[in-house]
Coordinates of C-alpha atoms and ligand atoms in Angstrom, one line a residue:
X1 CA 0.0 0.0 0.0
X2 CA 1.4 3.4 -1.0
X3 CA 1.5 5.4 2.2
X4 CA 4.4 7.8 1.6
X5 CA 3.7 11.5 0.7
X6 CA 5.0 11.1 -2.9
X7 CA 2.7 8.2 -3.7
X8 CA -0.3 10.0 -2.3
X9 CA 0.8 13.2 -4.2
X10 CA 0.8 15.2 -1.0
X11 CA 3.4 18.0 -1.4
X12 CA 6.1 17.5 1.2
X13 CA 6.4 20.4 3.6
X14 CA 10.1 21.3 4.1
X15 CA 11.3 21.5 7.7
X16 CA 14.0 23.9 8.8
X17 CA 16.0 23.9 12.0
X18 CA 17.9 26.6 13.9
X19 CA 21.5 27.6 13.4
X20 CA 23.4 27.7 16.7
X21 CA 27.2 27.4 17.1
X22 CA 27.6 26.5 13.4
X23 CA 25.2 23.5 13.5
X24 CA 21.6 23.0 12.5
X25 CA 19.3 21.5 15.1
X26 CA 15.7 21.5 16.4
X27 CA 14.4 23.7 19.1
X28 CA 15.4 22.1 22.5
X29 CA 11.7 21.7 23.2
X30 CA 11.2 19.8 19.9
X31 CA 8.4 22.1 18.9
X32 CA 7.8 23.4 15.4
X33 CA 5.4 26.0 13.9
X34 CA 3.9 26.6 10.5
X35 CA 5.2 29.3 8.2
X36 CA 2.2 30.5 6.1
X37 CA 1.9 32.0 2.7
X38 CA -0.2 35.2 3.1
X39 CA -1.6 34.9 -0.4
X40 CA -2.7 31.3 -0.5
X41 CA -2.9 30.6 3.3
X42 CA -0.9 27.4 2.6
X43 CA 1.9 26.1 4.8
X44 CA 5.2 27.0 3.2
X45 CA 7.5 25.3 5.7
X46 CA 7.7 24.0 9.3
X47 CA 10.1 25.9 11.4
X48 CA 11.8 25.2 14.7
X49 CA 9.9 26.9 17.5
X50 CA 12.7 28.2 19.7
X51 CA 12.4 29.7 23.1
X52 CA 14.5 31.5 25.8
X53 CA 16.7 28.4 26.3
X54 CA 17.6 28.3 22.6
X55 CA 18.3 32.0 22.7
X56 CA 20.7 31.4 25.7
X57 CA 22.5 28.6 23.8
X58 CA 22.9 31.0 20.8
X59 CA 24.2 33.8 23.1
X60 CA 26.8 31.5 24.6
X61 CA 27.9 30.2 21.2
X62 CA 28.2 33.8 20.0
X63 CA 30.3 34.8 23.1
X64 CA 32.6 31.9 22.6
X65 CA 33.1 32.8 18.9
X66 CA 33.8 36.4 19.7
X67 CA 37.3 35.7 21.0
X68 CA 38.6 34.9 17.5
X69 CA 36.2 36.7 15.2
X70 CA 36.8 40.0 17.1
X71 CA 40.5 39.8 16.2
X72 CA 40.0 38.3 12.7
X73 CA 41.8 40.1 9.8
X74 CA 40.1 42.4 7.4
X75 CA 40.9 40.1 4.6
X76 CA 39.2 37.1 6.4
X77 CA 36.0 39.1 6.8
X78 CA 36.3 40.5 3.2
X79 CA 36.5 37.1 1.7
X80 CA 33.5 35.8 3.6
X81 CA 31.3 38.8 2.7
X82 CA 32.2 38.6 -1.0
X83 CA 31.4 34.9 -1.0
X84 CA 28.1 35.6 0.7
X85 CA 27.3 38.1 -2.1
X86 CA 28.1 35.4 -4.7
X87 CA 25.9 32.9 -3.0
X88 CA 23.0 35.3 -2.8
X89 CA 23.4 36.1 -6.5
X90 CA 23.4 32.4 -7.3
X91 CA 20.2 31.8 -5.2
X92 CA 18.5 35.0 -6.4
X93 CA 15.5 33.2 -8.1
X94 CA 14.9 31.0 -5.0
X95 CA 15.1 34.0 -2.6
X96 CA 12.6 36.0 -4.8
X97 CA 10.2 33.0 -4.6
X98 CA 10.6 32.8 -0.8
X99 CA 10.0 36.6 -0.5
X100 CA 6.7 36.1 -2.3
X101 CA 5.6 33.0 -0.5
X102 CA 6.6 34.2 3.1
X103 CA 5.8 37.9 2.9
X104 CA 3.6 38.4 -0.2
X105 CA 6.4 40.5 -1.8
X106 CA 5.9 41.3 -5.5
X107 CA 8.6 41.3 -8.2
X108 CA 9.5 45.0 -8.0
X109 CA 10.2 45.1 -4.3
X110 CA 11.8 41.7 -4.3
X111 CA 14.3 43.0 -6.8
X112 CA 15.0 46.1 -4.8
X113 CA 15.7 43.9 -1.7
X114 CA 18.1 41.6 -3.6
X115 CA 20.0 44.5 -5.1
X116 CA 20.2 46.4 -1.8
X117 CA 21.6 43.4 0.0
X118 CA 24.1 42.5 -2.7
X119 CA 25.4 46.1 -2.5
X120 CA 25.5 46.0 1.3
X121 CA 27.5 42.8 1.3
X122 CA 30.0 44.2 -1.2
X123 CA 30.4 47.5 0.6
X124 CA 30.7 45.7 4.0
X125 CA 33.5 43.6 2.6
X126 CA 35.8 46.6 2.6
X127 CA 34.7 48.0 5.9
X128 CA 37.3 46.0 7.8
X129 CA 40.0 48.2 6.2
X130 CA 38.5 51.5 7.5
X131 CA 40.5 53.4 10.1
X132 CA 39.5 52.3 13.6
X133 CA 40.6 55.3 15.6
X134 CA 42.2 58.7 16.0
X135 CA 45.4 60.1 17.5
X136 CA 44.5 63.0 19.8
X137 CA 47.0 65.7 20.8
X138 CA 47.7 65.6 24.6
X139 CA 48.9 68.3 26.9
X140 CA 51.0 65.7 28.7
X141 CA 54.6 65.8 27.2
X142 CA 55.6 62.6 25.6
X143 CA 52.1 61.1 25.7
X144 CA 50.6 59.4 22.6
X145 CA 46.8 59.5 23.1
X146 CA 44.5 57.5 20.9
X147 CA 40.8 56.9 20.5
X148 CA 40.4 53.3 19.4
X149 CA 37.2 51.6 18.3
X150 CA 36.7 48.0 19.3
X151 CA 33.9 45.6 18.6
X152 CA 31.5 45.3 21.5
X153 CA 31.0 41.5 21.6
X154 CA 27.6 39.8 21.2
X155 CA 25.0 41.8 19.4
X156 CA 21.3 40.8 19.3
X157 CA 19.4 41.5 16.1
X158 CA 15.6 41.6 16.3
X159 CA 13.9 42.2 12.9
X160 CA 10.5 42.5 11.3
X161 CA 9.0 40.6 8.4
X162 CA 8.1 43.4 6.0
X163 CA 11.4 44.0 4.1
X164 CA 12.6 40.6 5.4
X165 CA 15.7 40.4 3.3
X166 CA 17.0 43.9 3.6
X167 CA 16.2 44.4 7.3
X168 CA 17.7 41.1 8.4
X169 CA 20.8 41.7 6.3
X170 CA 21.5 45.2 7.6
X171 CA 20.9 44.0 11.2
X172 CA 23.6 41.3 11.0
X173 CA 26.1 42.6 8.4
X174 CA 26.8 45.9 10.2
X175 CA 27.8 44.3 13.5
X176 CA 29.6 41.3 11.8
X177 CA 31.8 43.5 9.6
X178 CA 33.0 45.3 12.7
X179 CA 34.1 42.1 14.4
X180 CA 31.0 41.4 16.6
X181 CA 29.1 38.2 16.8
X182 CA 25.4 38.0 16.4
X183 CA 22.2 36.3 17.5
X184 CA 19.5 36.9 14.9
X185 CA 15.8 36.7 15.8
X186 CA 13.7 36.9 12.7
X187 CA 10.0 37.7 12.8
X188 CA 7.6 34.7 13.2
X189 CA 6.2 35.8 9.8
X190 CA 9.5 35.5 7.9
X191 CA 11.7 32.9 9.6
X192 CA 13.2 31.7 6.4
X193 CA 14.1 34.8 4.4
X194 CA 15.1 36.8 7.5
X195 CA 16.7 33.9 9.4
X196 CA 17.4 30.5 8.0
X197 CA 18.6 31.9 4.7
X198 CA 21.4 33.8 6.5
X199 CA 22.5 30.8 8.4
X200 CA 22.8 28.8 5.1
X201 CA 24.5 31.6 3.2
X202 CA 27.1 32.5 5.8
X203 CA 27.8 28.8 6.6
X204 CA 28.6 28.2 3.0
X205 CA 30.6 31.4 2.8
X206 CA 32.9 30.1 5.6
X207 CA 31.9 32.2 8.6
X208 CA 33.3 30.4 11.6
X209 CA 30.8 28.5 13.9
X210 CA 29.0 30.7 16.4
X211 CA 29.7 34.0 14.7
X212 CA 26.1 34.1 13.5
X213 CA 23.3 32.3 15.2
X214 CA 19.7 32.2 14.2
X215 CA 16.8 31.5 16.7
X216 CA 13.3 31.1 15.1
X217 CA 10.1 31.0 17.1
X218 CA 6.4 30.6 16.9
X219 CA 3.9 33.4 17.1
X220 CA 3.5 34.5 20.7
X221 CA 7.0 33.4 21.8
X222 CA 9.0 36.6 20.9
X223 CA 8.7 38.1 24.4
X224 CA 10.6 35.3 26.2
X225 CA 13.4 35.3 23.6
X226 CA 13.5 39.1 23.6
X227 CA 13.9 39.1 27.4
X228 CA 16.8 36.7 27.2
X229 CA 18.5 38.7 24.6
X230 CA 18.2 41.9 26.7
X231 CA 18.9 40.4 30.1
X232 CA 21.8 38.1 29.3
X233 CA 25.1 39.8 30.4
X234 CA 27.0 38.5 27.3
X235 CA 24.8 40.5 25.0
X236 CA 26.4 44.0 24.8
X237 CA 24.1 45.7 22.3
X238 CA 20.7 45.2 20.7
X239 CA 19.5 46.4 17.3
X240 CA 15.7 46.4 16.9
X241 CA 13.7 47.1 13.8
X242 CA 9.9 47.0 14.1
X243 CA 6.9 48.9 15.5
X244 CA 7.3 51.8 17.9
X245 CA 5.1 50.0 20.5
X246 CA 7.4 47.0 20.6
X247 CA 10.6 49.1 20.4
X248 CA 9.4 51.2 23.3
X249 CA 8.8 48.1 25.5
X250 CA 12.2 46.7 24.6
X251 CA 14.0 50.0 25.2
X252 CA 12.4 50.3 28.7
X253 CA 13.8 46.8 29.5
X254 CA 17.2 47.5 28.0
X255 CA 17.4 50.7 30.0
X256 CA 17.1 48.7 33.2
X257 CA 20.1 46.6 32.1
X258 CA 21.9 49.7 30.8
X259 CA 22.2 48.2 27.3
X260 CA 22.4 50.5 24.3
X261 CA 19.9 49.8 21.5
X262 CA 19.6 50.9 17.9
X263 CA 15.8 51.5 17.4
X264 CA 14.5 51.6 13.8
X265 CA 10.7 52.1 14.4
X266 CA 7.6 53.2 12.6
X267 CA 6.6 56.3 10.7
X268 CA 3.7 58.3 9.5
X269 CA 5.7 59.8 6.7
X270 CA 4.6 63.0 4.9
X271 CA 4.9 63.7 1.2
X272 CA 4.5 67.4 0.4
X273 CA 3.4 68.3 -3.1
X274 CA 3.7 72.0 -3.9
X275 CA 1.9 73.9 -6.6
X276 CA 5.0 74.4 -8.7
X277 CA 5.5 70.6 -9.0
X278 CA 5.3 68.6 -12.2
X279 CA 1.9 67.0 -11.5
X280 CA 2.4 63.9 -13.6
X281 CA 5.7 63.2 -11.8
X282 CA 4.0 63.9 -8.4
X283 CA 1.2 61.5 -9.1
X284 CA 3.6 58.7 -10.1
X285 CA 5.8 59.4 -7.1
X286 CA 2.9 59.4 -4.7
X287 CA 1.5 56.1 -6.0
X288 CA 4.9 54.4 -5.7
X289 CA 5.6 56.0 -2.3
X290 CA 2.2 55.0 -0.9
X291 CA 1.6 51.6 -2.4
X292 CA 4.9 49.8 -3.0
X293 CA 4.7 46.4 -1.2
X294 CA 1.0 47.3 -0.5
X295 CA 2.1 50.1 1.8
X296 CA 3.9 47.7 4.2
X297 CA 7.3 49.6 4.2
X298 CA 8.3 51.8 7.1
X299 CA 9.2 54.6 4.7
X300 CA 5.9 54.6 2.8
X301 CA 4.2 58.0 2.2
X302 CA 1.2 57.9 4.5
X303 CA 0.1 61.5 4.6
X304 CA 0.1 63.6 1.4
X305 CA 0.0 67.4 1.9
X306 CA -1.0 69.0 -1.4
X307 CA -1.0 72.8 -2.0
X308 CA -4.5 74.1 -2.7
X309 CA -4.0 75.5 -6.3
X310 CA -3.2 72.0 -7.6
X311 CA -5.2 69.9 -5.1
X312 CA -8.3 69.1 -7.2
X313 CA -6.3 68.1 -10.3
X314 CA -3.8 66.0 -8.1
X315 CA -6.7 64.2 -6.3
X316 CA -8.4 63.4 -9.6
X317 CA -5.3 62.0 -11.3
X318 CA -3.9 60.3 -8.2
X319 CA -7.2 58.6 -7.4
X320 CA -7.6 57.4 -11.0
X321 CA -4.1 56.0 -11.1
X322 CA -4.5 54.3 -7.7
X323 CA -7.8 52.7 -8.8
X324 CA -6.0 51.2 -11.8
X325 CA -3.3 49.4 -9.7
X326 CA -3.9 45.7 -10.0
X327 CA -4.3 43.6 -6.8
X328 CA -3.8 39.9 -6.5
X329 CA -1.2 37.1 -6.5
X330 CA 2.3 38.6 -5.8
X331 CA 3.8 36.1 -8.2
X332 CA 1.9 37.6 -11.1
X333 CA 4.1 40.2 -12.8
X334 CA 1.0 42.5 -13.3
X335 CA 0.2 42.7 -9.6
X336 CA 1.1 45.9 -7.8
X337 CA -0.9 45.3 -4.6
X338 CA -0.3 41.8 -3.2
X339 CA -1.9 40.4 0.0
X340 CA -1.5 42.0 3.4
X341 CA 0.7 39.9 5.7
X342 CA -2.0 38.3 7.8
X343 CA -5.7 38.5 8.7
X344 CA -5.0 40.7 11.6
X345 CA -3.4 43.3 9.3
X346 CA -6.3 43.1 6.9
X347 CA -8.9 43.6 9.6
X348 CA -6.9 46.5 11.2
X349 CA -6.7 48.4 7.9
X350 CA -10.4 47.7 7.2
X351 CA -11.5 48.9 10.6
X352 CA -9.4 52.1 10.5
X353 CA -10.7 53.1 7.0
X354 CA -14.3 52.3 8.1
X355 CA -13.9 54.3 11.3
X356 CA -12.5 57.3 9.3
X357 CA -15.4 57.1 6.8
X358 CA -17.9 57.0 9.6
X359 CA -16.3 60.2 10.9
X360 CA -16.8 62.0 7.6
X361 CA -13.8 60.9 5.5
X362 CA -14.2 60.5 1.7
X363 CA -12.8 57.5 -0.1
X364 CA -11.6 58.3 -3.6
X365 CA -10.2 54.9 -4.6
X366 CA -10.3 51.5 -3.0
X367 CA -11.7 51.5 0.5
X368 CA -12.7 47.8 0.9
X369 CA -10.8 44.5 1.3
X370 CA -10.9 42.1 -1.6
X371 CA -9.9 38.6 -0.5
X372 CA -6.6 38.8 1.1
X373 CA -5.8 42.1 -0.5
X374 CA -6.7 45.7 0.4
X375 CA -6.7 47.6 -2.9
X376 CA -4.8 50.9 -3.2
X377 CA -6.9 53.4 -1.2
X378 CA -7.0 57.2 -1.4
X379 CA -8.9 58.9 1.4
X380 CA -9.4 62.6 2.2
X381 CA -11.2 64.7 4.8
X382 CA -10.0 62.3 7.5
X383 CA -10.9 63.5 11.0
X384 CA -7.8 64.2 13.1
X385 CA -9.1 62.2 16.1
X386 CA -9.4 58.8 14.3
X387 CA -6.9 56.0 14.4
X388 CA -6.0 56.4 10.7
X389 CA -4.8 60.0 11.4
X390 CA -3.1 59.1 14.7
X391 CA -1.5 55.7 14.1
X392 CA 0.8 54.2 11.5
X393 CA -1.5 52.1 9.3
X394 CA 0.7 49.4 7.7
X395 CA -1.2 49.0 4.5
X396 CA -2.0 50.7 1.1
X397 CA -3.9 53.7 2.4
X398 CA -2.8 57.3 1.4
X399 CA -4.4 60.1 3.4
X400 CA -4.6 63.3 1.3
X401 CA -4.8 66.7 3.0
X402 CA -5.1 70.0 1.2
X403 CA -2.8 72.7 2.6
X404 CA -2.8 76.5 2.2
X405 CA 0.9 76.8 1.5
X406 CA 4.3 75.3 2.3
X407 CA 4.3 76.7 5.9
X408 CA 1.0 75.0 6.5
X409 CA 2.4 71.7 5.1
X410 CA 5.5 71.9 7.3
X411 CA 3.4 72.6 10.4
X412 CA 1.1 69.6 9.7
X413 CA 3.9 67.3 8.8
X414 CA 5.7 68.1 12.0
X415 CA 2.6 67.7 14.1
X416 CA 3.3 64.1 14.6
X417 CA 5.1 61.9 17.2
X418 CA 7.0 60.2 14.3
X419 CA 9.9 61.4 12.2
X420 CA 11.3 58.7 9.9
X421 CA 11.2 59.9 6.3
X422 CA 9.6 62.7 4.3
X423 CA 9.4 63.8 0.6
X424 CA 8.9 67.2 -0.9
X425 CA 8.0 67.6 -4.6
X426 CA 8.5 71.1 -6.1
X427 CA 9.8 72.6 -9.3
X428 CA 12.3 74.6 -7.2
X429 CA 15.0 72.5 -5.6
X430 CA 16.2 75.5 -3.5
X431 CA 12.8 75.9 -2.1
X432 CA 12.8 72.2 -1.4
X433 CA 16.0 72.5 0.5
X434 CA 14.6 75.3 2.7
X435 CA 11.6 73.1 3.5
X436 CA 13.8 70.1 4.3
X437 CA 15.7 72.1 6.9
X438 CA 12.4 72.6 8.8
X439 CA 11.0 69.0 8.6
X440 CA 11.3 66.7 11.7
X441 CA 12.5 63.6 9.8
X442 CA 15.7 61.5 9.9
X443 CA 15.5 61.1 6.1
X444 CA 14.2 63.8 3.6
X445 CA 14.1 63.4 -0.1
X446 CA 13.5 66.5 -2.3
X447 CA 11.8 65.8 -5.6
X448 CA 11.2 62.3 -4.6
X449 CA 8.8 60.3 -2.4
X450 CA 9.9 59.0 1.0
X451 CA 11.0 55.4 0.1
X452 CA 14.6 55.2 -0.7
X453 CA 17.6 53.5 0.9
X454 CA 21.2 52.7 0.0
X455 CA 23.6 50.7 2.2
X456 CA 26.1 53.5 2.7
X457 CA 23.5 56.1 3.8
X458 CA 22.7 57.1 7.4
X459 CA 19.3 55.4 7.8
X460 CA 17.2 56.2 10.9
X461 CA 14.5 58.4 12.4
X462 CA 14.0 61.1 14.9
X463 CA 11.3 61.4 17.6
X464 CA 9.3 58.2 18.1
X465 CA 10.7 56.7 14.9
X466 CA 13.8 55.7 16.8
X467 CA 17.5 56.2 17.7
X468 CA 20.7 55.4 15.9
X469 CA 21.7 54.9 12.3
X470 CA 22.4 51.9 10.1
X471 CA 24.6 52.5 7.1
X472 CA 28.1 51.1 6.4
X473 CA 30.0 54.2 7.4
X474 CA 27.7 55.1 10.3
X475 CA 27.4 51.7 11.9
X476 CA 30.7 51.9 13.9
X477 CA 29.0 54.5 16.1
X478 CA 26.4 51.9 17.1
X479 CA 28.4 48.6 17.1
X480 CA 31.8 49.5 18.5
X481 CA 33.0 51.0 21.8
X482 CA 35.6 53.8 21.7
X483 CA 38.5 53.2 24.1
X484 CA 40.9 55.9 25.1
X485 CA 44.5 54.5 25.2
X486 CA 47.7 56.4 26.0
X487 CA 51.3 55.5 25.7
X488 CA 53.9 57.5 27.7
X489 CA 57.1 57.8 25.6
X490 CA 59.0 59.0 28.7
X491 CA 58.3 58.8 32.4
X492 CA 56.0 61.5 33.8
X493 CA 56.4 63.2 37.1
X494 CA 54.1 62.7 40.0
X495 CA 53.4 65.3 42.8
X496 CA 54.1 62.8 45.6
Ligands
NAD1 P1 6.7 44.2 15.4 O1 7.1 45.3 16.3 O2 5.4 43.5 15.7 O3 7.8 43.1 15.4 C1 9.2 43.3 15.1 C2 10.0 42.3 15.7 O4 9.9 42.3 17.1 C3 9.6 40.8 15.3 O5 10.8 40.0 15.2 C4 8.8 40.4 16.5 O6 8.8 39.0 16.6 C5 9.6 41.0 17.6 N1 8.9 41.2 18.8 C6 7.6 41.4 19.1 N2 7.4 41.5 20.4 C7 8.6 41.3 21.0 C8 9.0 41.2 22.3 N3 8.2 41.4 23.4 N4 10.3 41.0 22.6 C9 11.2 40.8 21.6 N5 10.8 40.9 20.3 C10 9.5 41.1 20.0 O7 6.8 44.9 13.9 P2 6.3 44.2 12.6 O8 4.9 44.1 12.4 O9 7.1 42.9 12.4 O10 6.9 45.2 11.5 C11 6.3 46.4 11.1 C12 6.7 47.6 11.9 O11 8.1 47.8 11.8 C13 6.1 48.9 11.4 O12 5.8 49.7 12.5 C14 7.2 49.5 10.6 O13 7.2 50.9 10.4 C15 8.4 49.1 11.4 N6 9.6 49.1 10.5 C16 10.6 50.0 10.8 C17 11.7 50.1 9.9 C18 12.8 51.1 10.1 O14 13.9 50.9 9.6 N7 12.5 52.2 10.8 C19 11.8 49.2 8.9 C20 10.8 48.2 8.7 C21 9.7 48.2 9.5

């Protein structure tokens, strides 16, 4: 009797283990969890469901590996990062497929993620050769005084699912290139792309055992692992990318343990469109900024402030374009708006739009869920006291406000607890610069929408959007300690 899966034509579900101390193994509890496809709802894979004990094993492995990785030569690190880039290039199609099946990521954003990470790995490969300190003139005769940067030790990396490849890569590559070891905790929504993949790539690239460790976990278990990563004395620094609410909770705990964190949090990013803008360009930019990856990017344009003289025409053209954006299967090249990550996200977007409409808002495109997608939605006259106005809504919803002038736009854009990214579209770049100087945002693009990142740039927010900066040349500030070292070339005198 044919009882095996092949004979019964049941697709075999792949099972993935955790990567700790250079070896793959199950969670110590033996538990697994299902990794789901947000479009089909099917199980993509079974993953090890780690917990605090697995995190502790990973931390101990990372601490042991630090002794030699922290003093490894720049060429050793360079060769590993370059090999990692080659491996990712070779596995490009497979990774694109996983991005779609784990996170509902379409072709355009998948490509952006792959290209970013290839560039990050290549840039990081040279980082080991950058100067690690300064010589500082001393008033003590014969004293050579130096500020020397050294890796901190074990770094915990906690990452979200939304740009799973980029965000996991930047969270591990920056600390690793500086000689730290890492424990990576991917989101429960993207354990393969943001976790298992990196274990596989760096193992093949020749990274020594324990330098990178990956702990995956089931929904609901992040807290226990997070506590272990913050409380364990071997962990010297934590980088967190995710929502402001979670980041705030973790920062409070980290404060108790006097641990420094990099916090890359949410945003409610403004896009200002002035009356001297090229409207066709502004419409295209706004659609891309609001709807790429169905609005599930921290940098998305969420609030559009349009100067009154062009507001009617902009609204008409932007709504028409948004209504034409196809929604559906992310693997279909025609799809712009794929599925939201899960049912919770879909019902949250639906509830917030409905609440705004009940309060008097007008929907000009979209406005209702269709299957697992929420079509591109343009909404105006949104009351200031509803959740859509006040919270970051991680989905394809663009709120359009008409403003009297640039001052009005700046005032409204800054009237927010967040400050991640911003865009200003104007025919006058000088005017754009003057506006940029007054916007409360860590990242401001003039004559562009707010979504843009390159590995060498100082990425990060102000206000409740976080602290610290990723970026190959800025990461040393976050993932090294500066030590003051002096050498006396001759004996000094003492007063007694
Ligand atoms: P989230 O805060 O729910 O989760 C982020 C990570 O934190 C996940 O790995 C999750 O498992 C983990 N986590 C949750 N609770 C935890 C706890 N108690 N202890 C330890 N870890 C815990 O965010 P999300 O829904 O995965 O991602 C979307 C959010 O991330 C949005 O707010 C978005 O703006 C933000 N984001 C920010 C950036 C940035 O660079 N500023 C980039 C991407 C996403």
